[in-house]
Coordinates of C-alpha atoms in Angstrom, one line a residue:
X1 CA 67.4 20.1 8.1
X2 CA 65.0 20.4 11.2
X3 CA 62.0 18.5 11.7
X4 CA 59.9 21.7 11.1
X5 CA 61.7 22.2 7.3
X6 CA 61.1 18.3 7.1
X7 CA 57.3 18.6 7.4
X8 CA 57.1 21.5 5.5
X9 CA 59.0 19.8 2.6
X10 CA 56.3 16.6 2.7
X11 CA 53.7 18.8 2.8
X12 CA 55.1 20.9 -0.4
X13 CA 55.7 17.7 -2.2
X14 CA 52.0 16.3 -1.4
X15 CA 50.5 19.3 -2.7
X16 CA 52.2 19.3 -6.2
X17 CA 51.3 15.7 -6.5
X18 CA 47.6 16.6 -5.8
X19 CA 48.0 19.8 -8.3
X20 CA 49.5 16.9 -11.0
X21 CA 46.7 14.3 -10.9
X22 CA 43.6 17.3 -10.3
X23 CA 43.8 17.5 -14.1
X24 CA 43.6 13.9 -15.1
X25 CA 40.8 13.2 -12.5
X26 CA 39.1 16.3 -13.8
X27 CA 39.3 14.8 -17.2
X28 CA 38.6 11.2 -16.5
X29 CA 35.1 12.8 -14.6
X30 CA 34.0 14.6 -17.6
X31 CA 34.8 11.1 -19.7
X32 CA 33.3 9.2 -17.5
X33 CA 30.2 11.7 -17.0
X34 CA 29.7 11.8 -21.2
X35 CA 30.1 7.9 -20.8
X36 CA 27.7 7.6 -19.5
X37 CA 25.4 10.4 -21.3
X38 CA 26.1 8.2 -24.5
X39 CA 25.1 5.1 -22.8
X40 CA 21.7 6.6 -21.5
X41 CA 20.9 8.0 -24.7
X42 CA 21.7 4.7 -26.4
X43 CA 19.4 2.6 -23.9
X44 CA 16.5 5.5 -24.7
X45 CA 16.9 5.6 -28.2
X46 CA 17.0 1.3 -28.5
X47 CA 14.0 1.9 -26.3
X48 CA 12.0 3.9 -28.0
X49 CA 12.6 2.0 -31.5
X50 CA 10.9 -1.2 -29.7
X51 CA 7.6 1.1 -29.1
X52 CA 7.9 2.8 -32.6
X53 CA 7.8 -1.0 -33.7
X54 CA 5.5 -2.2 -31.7
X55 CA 3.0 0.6 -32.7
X56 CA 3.4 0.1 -35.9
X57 CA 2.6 -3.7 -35.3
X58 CA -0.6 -2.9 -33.5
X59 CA -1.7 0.1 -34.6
X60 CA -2.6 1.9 -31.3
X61 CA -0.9 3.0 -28.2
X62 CA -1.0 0.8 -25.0
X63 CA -1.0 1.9 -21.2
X64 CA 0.8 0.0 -18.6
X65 CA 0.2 -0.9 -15.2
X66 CA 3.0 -2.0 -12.6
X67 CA 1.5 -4.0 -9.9
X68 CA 3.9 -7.1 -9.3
X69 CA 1.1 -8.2 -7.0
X70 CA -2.0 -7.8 -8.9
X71 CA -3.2 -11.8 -8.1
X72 CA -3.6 -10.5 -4.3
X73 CA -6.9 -9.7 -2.6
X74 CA -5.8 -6.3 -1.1
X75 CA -7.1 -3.1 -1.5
X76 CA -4.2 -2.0 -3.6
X77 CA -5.6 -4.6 -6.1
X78 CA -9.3 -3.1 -6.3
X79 CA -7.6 0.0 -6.8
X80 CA -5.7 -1.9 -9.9
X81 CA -9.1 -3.4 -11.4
X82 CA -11.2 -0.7 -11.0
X83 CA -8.9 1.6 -12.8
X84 CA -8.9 -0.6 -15.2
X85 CA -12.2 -0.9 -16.4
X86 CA -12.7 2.8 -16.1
X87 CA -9.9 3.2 -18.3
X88 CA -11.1 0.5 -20.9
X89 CA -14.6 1.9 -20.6
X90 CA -13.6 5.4 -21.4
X91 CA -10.9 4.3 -24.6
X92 CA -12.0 1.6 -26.7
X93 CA -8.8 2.2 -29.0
X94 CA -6.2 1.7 -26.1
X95 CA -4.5 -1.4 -25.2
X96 CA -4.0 -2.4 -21.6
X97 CA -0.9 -4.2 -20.1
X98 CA -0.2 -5.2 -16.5
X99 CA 3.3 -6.1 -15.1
X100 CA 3.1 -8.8 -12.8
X101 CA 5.8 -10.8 -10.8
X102 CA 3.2 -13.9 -10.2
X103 CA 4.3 -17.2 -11.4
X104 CA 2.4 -20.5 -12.2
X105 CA -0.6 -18.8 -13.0
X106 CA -2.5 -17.7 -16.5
X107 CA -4.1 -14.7 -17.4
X108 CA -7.6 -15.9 -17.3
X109 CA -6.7 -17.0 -13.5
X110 CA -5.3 -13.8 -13.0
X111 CA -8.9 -12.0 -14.5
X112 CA -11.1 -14.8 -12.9
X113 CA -9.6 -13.6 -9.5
X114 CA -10.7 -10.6 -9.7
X115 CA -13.7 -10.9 -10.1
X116 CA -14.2 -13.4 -7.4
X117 CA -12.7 -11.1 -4.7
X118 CA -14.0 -7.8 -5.9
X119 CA -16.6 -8.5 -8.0
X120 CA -15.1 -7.1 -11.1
X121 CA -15.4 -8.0 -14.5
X122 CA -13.6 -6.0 -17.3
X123 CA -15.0 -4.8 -20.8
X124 CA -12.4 -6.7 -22.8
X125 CA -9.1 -8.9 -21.9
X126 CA -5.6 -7.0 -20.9
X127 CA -1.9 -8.8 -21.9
X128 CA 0.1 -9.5 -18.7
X129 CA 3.9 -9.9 -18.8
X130 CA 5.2 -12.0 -15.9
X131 CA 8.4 -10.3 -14.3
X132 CA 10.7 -13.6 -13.1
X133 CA 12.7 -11.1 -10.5
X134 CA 10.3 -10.2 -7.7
X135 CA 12.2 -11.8 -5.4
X136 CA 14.0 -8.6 -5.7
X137 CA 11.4 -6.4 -3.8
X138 CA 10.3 -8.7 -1.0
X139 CA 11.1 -7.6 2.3
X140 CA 12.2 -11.0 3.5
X141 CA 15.2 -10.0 1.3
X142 CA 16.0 -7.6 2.9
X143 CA 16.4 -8.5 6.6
X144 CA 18.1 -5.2 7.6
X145 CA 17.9 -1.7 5.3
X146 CA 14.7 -3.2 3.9
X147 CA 13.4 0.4 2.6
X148 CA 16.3 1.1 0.7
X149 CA 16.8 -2.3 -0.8
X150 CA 13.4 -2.8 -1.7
X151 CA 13.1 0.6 -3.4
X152 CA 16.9 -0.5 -5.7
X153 CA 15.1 -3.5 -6.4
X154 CA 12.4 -2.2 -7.4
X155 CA 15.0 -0.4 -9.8
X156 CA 15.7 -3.1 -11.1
X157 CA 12.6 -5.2 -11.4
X158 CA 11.5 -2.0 -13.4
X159 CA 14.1 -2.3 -15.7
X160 CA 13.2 -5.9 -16.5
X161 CA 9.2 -4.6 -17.0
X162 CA 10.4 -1.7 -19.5
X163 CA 12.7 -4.3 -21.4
X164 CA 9.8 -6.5 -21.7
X165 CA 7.6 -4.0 -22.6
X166 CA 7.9 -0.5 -23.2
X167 CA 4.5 1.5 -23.6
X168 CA 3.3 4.8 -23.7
X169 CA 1.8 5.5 -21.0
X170 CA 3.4 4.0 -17.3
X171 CA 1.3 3.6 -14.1
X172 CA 2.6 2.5 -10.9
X173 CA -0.1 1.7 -8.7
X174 CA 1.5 -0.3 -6.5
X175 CA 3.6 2.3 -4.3
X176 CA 7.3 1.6 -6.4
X177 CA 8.3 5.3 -7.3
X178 CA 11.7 4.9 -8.0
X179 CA 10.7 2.8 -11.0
X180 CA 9.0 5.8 -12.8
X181 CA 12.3 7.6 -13.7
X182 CA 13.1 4.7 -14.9
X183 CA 10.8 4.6 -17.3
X184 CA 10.4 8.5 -17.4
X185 CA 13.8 9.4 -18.7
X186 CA 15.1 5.8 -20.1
X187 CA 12.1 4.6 -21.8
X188 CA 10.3 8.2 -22.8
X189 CA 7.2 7.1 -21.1
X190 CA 4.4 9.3 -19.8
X191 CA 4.3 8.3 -16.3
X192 CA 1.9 8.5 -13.5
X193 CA 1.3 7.0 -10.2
X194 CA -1.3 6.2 -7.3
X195 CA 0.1 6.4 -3.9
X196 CA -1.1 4.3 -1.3
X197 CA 1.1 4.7 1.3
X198 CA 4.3 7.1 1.1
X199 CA 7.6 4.5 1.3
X200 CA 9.0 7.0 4.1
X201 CA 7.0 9.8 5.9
X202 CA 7.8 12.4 8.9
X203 CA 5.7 10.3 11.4
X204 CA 7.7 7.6 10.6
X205 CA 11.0 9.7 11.1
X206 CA 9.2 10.9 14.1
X207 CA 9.1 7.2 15.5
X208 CA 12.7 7.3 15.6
X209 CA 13.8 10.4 17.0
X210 CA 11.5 9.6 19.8
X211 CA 13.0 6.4 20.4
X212 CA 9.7 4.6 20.2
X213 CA 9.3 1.0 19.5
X214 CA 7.2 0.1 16.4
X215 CA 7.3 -3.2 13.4
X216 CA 9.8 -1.0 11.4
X217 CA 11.3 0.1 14.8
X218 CA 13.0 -2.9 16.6
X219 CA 13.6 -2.5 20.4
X220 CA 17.2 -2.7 19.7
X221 CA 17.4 0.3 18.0
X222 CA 14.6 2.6 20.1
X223 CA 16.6 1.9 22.9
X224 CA 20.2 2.3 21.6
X225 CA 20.6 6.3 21.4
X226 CA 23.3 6.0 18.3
X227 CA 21.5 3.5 15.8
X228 CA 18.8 5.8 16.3
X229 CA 20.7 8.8 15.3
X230 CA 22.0 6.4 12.1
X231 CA 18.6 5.5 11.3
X232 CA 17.4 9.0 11.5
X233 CA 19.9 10.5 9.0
X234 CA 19.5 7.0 6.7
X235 CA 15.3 7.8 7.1
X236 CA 16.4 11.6 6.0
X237 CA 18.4 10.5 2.6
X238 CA 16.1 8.0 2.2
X239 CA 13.2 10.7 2.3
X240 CA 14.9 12.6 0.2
X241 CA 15.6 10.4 -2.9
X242 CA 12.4 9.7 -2.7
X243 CA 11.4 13.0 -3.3
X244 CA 13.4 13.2 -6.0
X245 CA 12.0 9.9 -7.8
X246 CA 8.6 10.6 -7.0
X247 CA 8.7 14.3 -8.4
X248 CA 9.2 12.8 -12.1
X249 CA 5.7 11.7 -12.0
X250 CA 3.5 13.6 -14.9
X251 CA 0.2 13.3 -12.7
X252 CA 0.1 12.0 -8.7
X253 CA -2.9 10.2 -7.5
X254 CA -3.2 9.9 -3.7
X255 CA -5.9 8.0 -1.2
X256 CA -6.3 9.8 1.4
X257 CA -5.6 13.2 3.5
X258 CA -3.0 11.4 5.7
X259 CA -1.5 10.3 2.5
X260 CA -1.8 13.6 0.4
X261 CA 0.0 15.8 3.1
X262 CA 2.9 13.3 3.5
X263 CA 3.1 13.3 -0.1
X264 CA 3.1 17.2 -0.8
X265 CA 5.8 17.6 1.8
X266 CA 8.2 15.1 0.0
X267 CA 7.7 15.2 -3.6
X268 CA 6.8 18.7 -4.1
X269 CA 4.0 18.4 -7.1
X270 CA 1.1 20.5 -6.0
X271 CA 0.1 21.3 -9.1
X272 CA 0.3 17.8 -10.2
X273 CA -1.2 16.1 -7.1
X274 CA -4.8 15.3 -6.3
X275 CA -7.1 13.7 -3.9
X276 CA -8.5 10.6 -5.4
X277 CA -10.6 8.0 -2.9
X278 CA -10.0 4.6 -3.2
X279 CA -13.0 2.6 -4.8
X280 CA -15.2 0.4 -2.1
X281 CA -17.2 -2.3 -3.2
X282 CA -20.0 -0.1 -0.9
X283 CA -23.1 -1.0 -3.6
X284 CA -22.8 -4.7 -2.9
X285 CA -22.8 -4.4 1.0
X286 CA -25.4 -1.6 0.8
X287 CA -27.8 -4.4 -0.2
X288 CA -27.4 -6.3 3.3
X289 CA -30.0 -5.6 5.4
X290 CA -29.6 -2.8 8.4
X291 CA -31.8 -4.6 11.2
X292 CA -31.5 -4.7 14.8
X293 CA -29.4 -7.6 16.1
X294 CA -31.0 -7.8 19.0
X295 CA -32.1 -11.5 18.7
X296 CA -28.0 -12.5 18.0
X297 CA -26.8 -15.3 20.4
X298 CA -23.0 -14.9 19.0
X299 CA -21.4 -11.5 17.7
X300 CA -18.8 -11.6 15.7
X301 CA -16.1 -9.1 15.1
X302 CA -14.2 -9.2 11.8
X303 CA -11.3 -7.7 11.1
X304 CA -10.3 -7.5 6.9
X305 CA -6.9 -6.9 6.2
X306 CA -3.5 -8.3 4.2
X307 CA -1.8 -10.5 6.9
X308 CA 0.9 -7.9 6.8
X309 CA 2.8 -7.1 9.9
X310 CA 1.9 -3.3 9.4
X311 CA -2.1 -4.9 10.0
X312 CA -1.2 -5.4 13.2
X313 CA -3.3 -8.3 13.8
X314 CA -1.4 -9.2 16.9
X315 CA -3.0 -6.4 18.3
X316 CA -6.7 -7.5 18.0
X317 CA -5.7 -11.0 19.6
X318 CA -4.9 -10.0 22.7
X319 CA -7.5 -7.1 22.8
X320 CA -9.6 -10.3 22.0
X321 CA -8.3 -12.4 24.3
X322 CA -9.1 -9.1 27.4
X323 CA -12.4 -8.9 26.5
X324 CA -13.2 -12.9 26.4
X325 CA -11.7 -12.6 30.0
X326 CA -13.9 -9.9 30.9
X327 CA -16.9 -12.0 29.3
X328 CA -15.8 -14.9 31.1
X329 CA -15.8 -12.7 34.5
X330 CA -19.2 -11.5 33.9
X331 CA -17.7 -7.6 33.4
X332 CA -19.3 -7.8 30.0
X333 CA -22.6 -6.8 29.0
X334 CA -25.1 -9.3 27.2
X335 CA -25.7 -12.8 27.7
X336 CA -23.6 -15.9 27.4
X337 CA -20.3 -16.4 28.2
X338 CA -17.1 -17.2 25.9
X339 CA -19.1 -18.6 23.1
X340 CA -21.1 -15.8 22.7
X341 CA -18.0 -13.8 21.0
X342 CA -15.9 -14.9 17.7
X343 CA -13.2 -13.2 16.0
X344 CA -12.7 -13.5 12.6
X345 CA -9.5 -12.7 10.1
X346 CA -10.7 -12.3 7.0
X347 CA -7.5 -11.3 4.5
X348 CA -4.6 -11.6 1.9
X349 CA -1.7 -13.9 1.5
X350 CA 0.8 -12.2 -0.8
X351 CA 3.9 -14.7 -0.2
X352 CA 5.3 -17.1 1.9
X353 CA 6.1 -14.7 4.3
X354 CA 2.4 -14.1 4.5
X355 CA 1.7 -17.2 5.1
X356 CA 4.2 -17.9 7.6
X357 CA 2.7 -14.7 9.7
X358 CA -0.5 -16.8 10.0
X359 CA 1.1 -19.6 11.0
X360 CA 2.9 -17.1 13.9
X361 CA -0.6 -15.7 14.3
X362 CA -2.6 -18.9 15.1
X363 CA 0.5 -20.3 17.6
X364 CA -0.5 -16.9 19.0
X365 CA -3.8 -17.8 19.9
X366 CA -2.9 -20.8 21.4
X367 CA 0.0 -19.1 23.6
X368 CA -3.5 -17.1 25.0
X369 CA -5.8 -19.7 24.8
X370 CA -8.2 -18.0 22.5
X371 CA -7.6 -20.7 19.2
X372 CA -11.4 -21.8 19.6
X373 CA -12.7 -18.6 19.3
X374 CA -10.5 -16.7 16.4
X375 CA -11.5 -17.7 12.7
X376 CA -8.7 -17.3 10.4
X377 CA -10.2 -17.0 6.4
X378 CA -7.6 -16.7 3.7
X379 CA -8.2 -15.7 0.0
X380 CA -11.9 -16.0 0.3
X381 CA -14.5 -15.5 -2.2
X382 CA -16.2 -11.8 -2.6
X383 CA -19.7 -13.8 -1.7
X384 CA -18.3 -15.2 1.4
X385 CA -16.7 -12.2 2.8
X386 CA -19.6 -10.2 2.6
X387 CA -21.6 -12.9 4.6
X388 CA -19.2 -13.1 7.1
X389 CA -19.6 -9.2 7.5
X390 CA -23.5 -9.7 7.1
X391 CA -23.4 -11.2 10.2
X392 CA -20.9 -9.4 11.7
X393 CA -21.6 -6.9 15.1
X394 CA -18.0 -5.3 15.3
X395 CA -15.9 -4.3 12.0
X396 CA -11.8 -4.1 13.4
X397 CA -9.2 -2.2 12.3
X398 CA -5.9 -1.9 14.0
X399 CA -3.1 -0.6 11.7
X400 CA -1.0 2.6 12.8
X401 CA -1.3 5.5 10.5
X402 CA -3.2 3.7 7.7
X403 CA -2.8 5.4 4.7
X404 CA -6.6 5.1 3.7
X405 CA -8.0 1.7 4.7
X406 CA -10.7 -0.1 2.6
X407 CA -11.9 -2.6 4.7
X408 CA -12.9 0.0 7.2
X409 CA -15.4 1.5 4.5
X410 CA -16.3 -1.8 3.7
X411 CA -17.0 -2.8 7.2
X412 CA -19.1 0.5 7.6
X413 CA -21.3 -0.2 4.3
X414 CA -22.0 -3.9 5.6
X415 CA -23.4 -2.6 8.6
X416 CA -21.0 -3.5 11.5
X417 CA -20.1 -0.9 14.2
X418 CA -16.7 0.4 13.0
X419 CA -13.7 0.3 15.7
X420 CA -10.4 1.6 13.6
X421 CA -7.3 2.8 14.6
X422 CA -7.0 6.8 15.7
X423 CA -4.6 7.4 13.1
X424 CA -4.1 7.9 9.6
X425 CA -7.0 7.9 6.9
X426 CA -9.4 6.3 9.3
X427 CA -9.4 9.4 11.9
X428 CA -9.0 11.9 8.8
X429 CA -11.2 10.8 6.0
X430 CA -13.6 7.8 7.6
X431 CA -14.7 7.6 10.7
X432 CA -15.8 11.4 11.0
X433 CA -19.0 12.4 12.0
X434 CA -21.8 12.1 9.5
X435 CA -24.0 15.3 10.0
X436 CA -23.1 15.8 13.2
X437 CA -23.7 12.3 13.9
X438 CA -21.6 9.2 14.9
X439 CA -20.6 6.8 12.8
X440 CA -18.1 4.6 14.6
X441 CA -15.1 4.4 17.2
X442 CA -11.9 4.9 17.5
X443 CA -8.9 3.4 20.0
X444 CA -5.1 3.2 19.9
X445 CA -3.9 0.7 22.2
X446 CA -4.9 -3.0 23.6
X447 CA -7.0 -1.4 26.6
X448 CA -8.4 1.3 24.6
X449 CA -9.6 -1.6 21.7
X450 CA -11.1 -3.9 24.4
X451 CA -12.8 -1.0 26.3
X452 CA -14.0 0.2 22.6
X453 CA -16.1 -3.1 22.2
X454 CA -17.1 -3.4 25.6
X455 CA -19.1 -0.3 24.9
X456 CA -20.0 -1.3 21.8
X457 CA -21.5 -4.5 22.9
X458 CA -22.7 -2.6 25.9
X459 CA -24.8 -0.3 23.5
X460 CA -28.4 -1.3 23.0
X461 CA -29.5 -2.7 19.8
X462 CA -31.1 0.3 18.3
X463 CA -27.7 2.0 19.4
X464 CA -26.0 0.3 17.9
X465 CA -28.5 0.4 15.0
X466 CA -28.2 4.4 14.8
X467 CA -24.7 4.1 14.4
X468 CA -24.7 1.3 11.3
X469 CA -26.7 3.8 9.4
X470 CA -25.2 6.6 10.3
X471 CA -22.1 5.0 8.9
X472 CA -23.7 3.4 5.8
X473 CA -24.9 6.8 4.5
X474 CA -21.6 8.2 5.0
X475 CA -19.8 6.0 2.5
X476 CA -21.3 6.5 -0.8
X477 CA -18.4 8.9 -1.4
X478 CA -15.4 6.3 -1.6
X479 CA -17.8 4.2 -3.9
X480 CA -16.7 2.7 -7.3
X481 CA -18.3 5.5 -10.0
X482 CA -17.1 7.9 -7.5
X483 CA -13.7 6.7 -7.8
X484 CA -13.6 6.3 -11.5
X485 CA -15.2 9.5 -12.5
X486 CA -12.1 10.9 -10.2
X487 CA -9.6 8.5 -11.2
X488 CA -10.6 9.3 -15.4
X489 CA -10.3 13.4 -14.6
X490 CA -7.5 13.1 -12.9
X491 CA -5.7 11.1 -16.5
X492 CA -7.2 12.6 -18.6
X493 CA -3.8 15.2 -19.1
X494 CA -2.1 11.7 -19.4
X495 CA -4.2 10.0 -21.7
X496 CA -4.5 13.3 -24.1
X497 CA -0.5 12.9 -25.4
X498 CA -1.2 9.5 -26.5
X499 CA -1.3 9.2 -30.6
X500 CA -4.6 7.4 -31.6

């Protein structure tokens, strides 16, 4: 027999074995496939008792926030509070539950926080049930693949909140969308979510095919042509389960423009999608007073912000550090030299991680000899931040493609001259003009920041003072009624299945 009759023999032979075992794989699919049906049906069923239980026990339906890091001072959190109270406000025969991964505190703490950051104080107590896994969502976890493994974790952690608790009505307000299929399809729960910040976006796909180095773009990858192919198609099946998670959600809640288009492209709910702004404390720093600060011997600019490394607060340190040289040089207008400018970092520590990120920050400042003049202020009281943006001449914001950003609003209702980032919700929704008039600046990179508050400083006090009110009367739209009257309208399709 020839070689030719030889490989056609093998070849014969593989393809009946093939032929023999297509049945029994068919077969062991469709077992494993209604396996797993039964099992899903099972968890939903055993589910669904506890609530029948539970209402029974209490006598009205309960509503359920996720927000495993509701004890932080970010904007995310006044977000979580304010909905809140406009919820409890608006249904007095509705419970209200939060899911939180903090540890070693109470729920008083908890409540007494808030109110000390944001000034908010809710209508009646809400239960909290303290997730022990939240480990299992922190990037630090994560060292490489963080996306993906933060958004199975969050899987995961979900699971733990719907085993809990299961209520009936879910909100994730913390960004986590592939938790609400989760609790869609296993637990029976009306779901709906407010999006901050889209966990993958084009621009962010962008980034990579263009090879351009960013925090969630290491230099190692921008400049290696194949991992950024790999990263592209892991962005692109990353984007699109995404899609798919986020698509469950009854009703979609976005903060911004930037934010809403990114959205509508992945998830594909128009009809189910809406513009809601975030609430800004802008009725407490409306009462500063607007004068001229003309008679100031040291102006301060204060930047508010998480220390996350999306804040990019490296950025304002050495945009800092240029101008001080420039000040020091006599290149910048007004009188005195070094210690005639501060910076202060007014934010957030969620975690360690956080923390350790100041720590990196501060041996920053001594690397440029700047330490003496950059204040950092962690977890400060509401009463304090808004004195240290009383007396603040500059309000700065530096973080790429923001998906809204707060503490820009709140920088522009305390009266500082605004100097955000040209990207994201800040250029879209913020900063714009105000009747034709300005109402703050905008820069991109080190030079453009430290030219942007050359200028400003430049400006003459009643410039300056034009500005500030320009930008103060341009803010009463992201205030807090404006954001629960939009916030209740937008539930109200949610709230209306619930059995009272």
């Amino acid at each position: 027999m020839s070689v030719h009759d030889q490989l056609a023999q093998c070849l014969c032979d593989l393809i009946r074995l093939l032929w023999t075992l297509l049945l029994p794989c068919v077969f062991l699919c469709m077992l494993l496939t209604a396996t797993l049906v039964v099992l899903v049906m099972g968890v939903r069923v055993w589910l669904q008792a506890n609530r029948n239980a539970r209402r029974a026990r209490d006598g009205r339906p309960t509503v359920a926030f996720f927000h495993p890091y509701c004890n932080a001072g970010g904007g995310g959190e006044r977000v979580l509070w304010c909905a809140l109270r406009a919820l409890q406000n608006r249904y007095q025969d509705v419970n209200f539950m939060v899911y939180t991964g903090d540890q070693g505190v109470t729920n008083q703490q908890i409540l007494d926080g808030a109110r000390r950051r944001f000034n908010i104080l809710l209508p009646r107590p809400v239960q909290f049930v303290f997730l022990k896994h939240r480990l299992l969502v922190e990037a630090s976890l994560f060292p490489h693949f963080t996306l993906i493994g933060q958004s199975v974790g969050s899987i995961f952690l979900g699971w733990e909140a719907l085993t809990e608790f299961v209520p009936d009505v879910y909100i994730d307000s913390m960004g986590y969308a592939f938790t609400l299929p989760v609790f869609k399809y296993l637990g029976g729960c009306h779901v709906a979510s407010y999006v901050h910040y889209p966990t993958i976006s084009t621009d962010m796909l962008s980034v990579v095919r263009e090879r351009n180095p960013r925090f969630n773009n290491a230099d190692y990858i921008s400049n290696n042509l194949l991992l950024s192919a790999v990263k592209v198609v892991y962005y692109c099946l990353l984007a699109l389960l995404y899609g798919l998670a986020g698509s469950c959600s009854d009703v979609v809640m976005v903060n911004s423009s930037w934010t809403l288009n990114h959205i509508l492209t992945l998830w594909r709910a128009t009809n189910r999608t809406c513009l809601v702004y975030p609430p800004c404390d802008t009725h407490a720093f409306l009462q500063l007073p607007l004068d001229e600060d003309s008679d100031r011997k040291c102006h301060s600019i204060v930047s508010i912000g998480q220390f996350r490394p999306e804040k990019d607060h490296r950025l304002q340190i050495r945009a800092f550090r240029k101008v001080l040289q420039k000040k020091e040089a006599g290149l910048v207008a007004g009188p005195g030299g070094r210690e005639s400018l501060r910076l202060v970092l007014i934010g957030g520590c969620r975690n360690q991680e956080d923390e350790d990120r100041v720590l990196m920050l501060r041996g920053l400042c001594q690397e440029l000899g700047v330490a003496d003049r950059v204040e950092f202020k962690l977890n400060v009281p509401f009463e304090e931040l808004k004195r240290e943006l009383g007396e603040a001449t500059v309000g700065l914001h530096t973080m790429w493609n923001e998906h809204f950003g707060i503490g820009v609003v709140e920088c522009m209702a305390a009266g500082t001259v605004i100097l955000a980032h040209k990207s994201g919700g800040p250029r879209l929704d913020i900063v714009v003009p105000y009747e034709g008039r300005q109402t703050g600046f905008l820069a991109e990179d080190e030079d453009g920041y430290a030219d942007a508050i050359e200028r400003i400083l430049a400006l003459s006090p009643s410039a300056r003072l034009e500005i500030r009110r320009n930008a103060r009367l341009s803010v009463t739209r992201f205030s807090d009624q404006e954001f629960e009257a939009c916030f209740l309208a937008a539930m109200e399709p949610v709230m209306g299945t619930l059995e009272r």
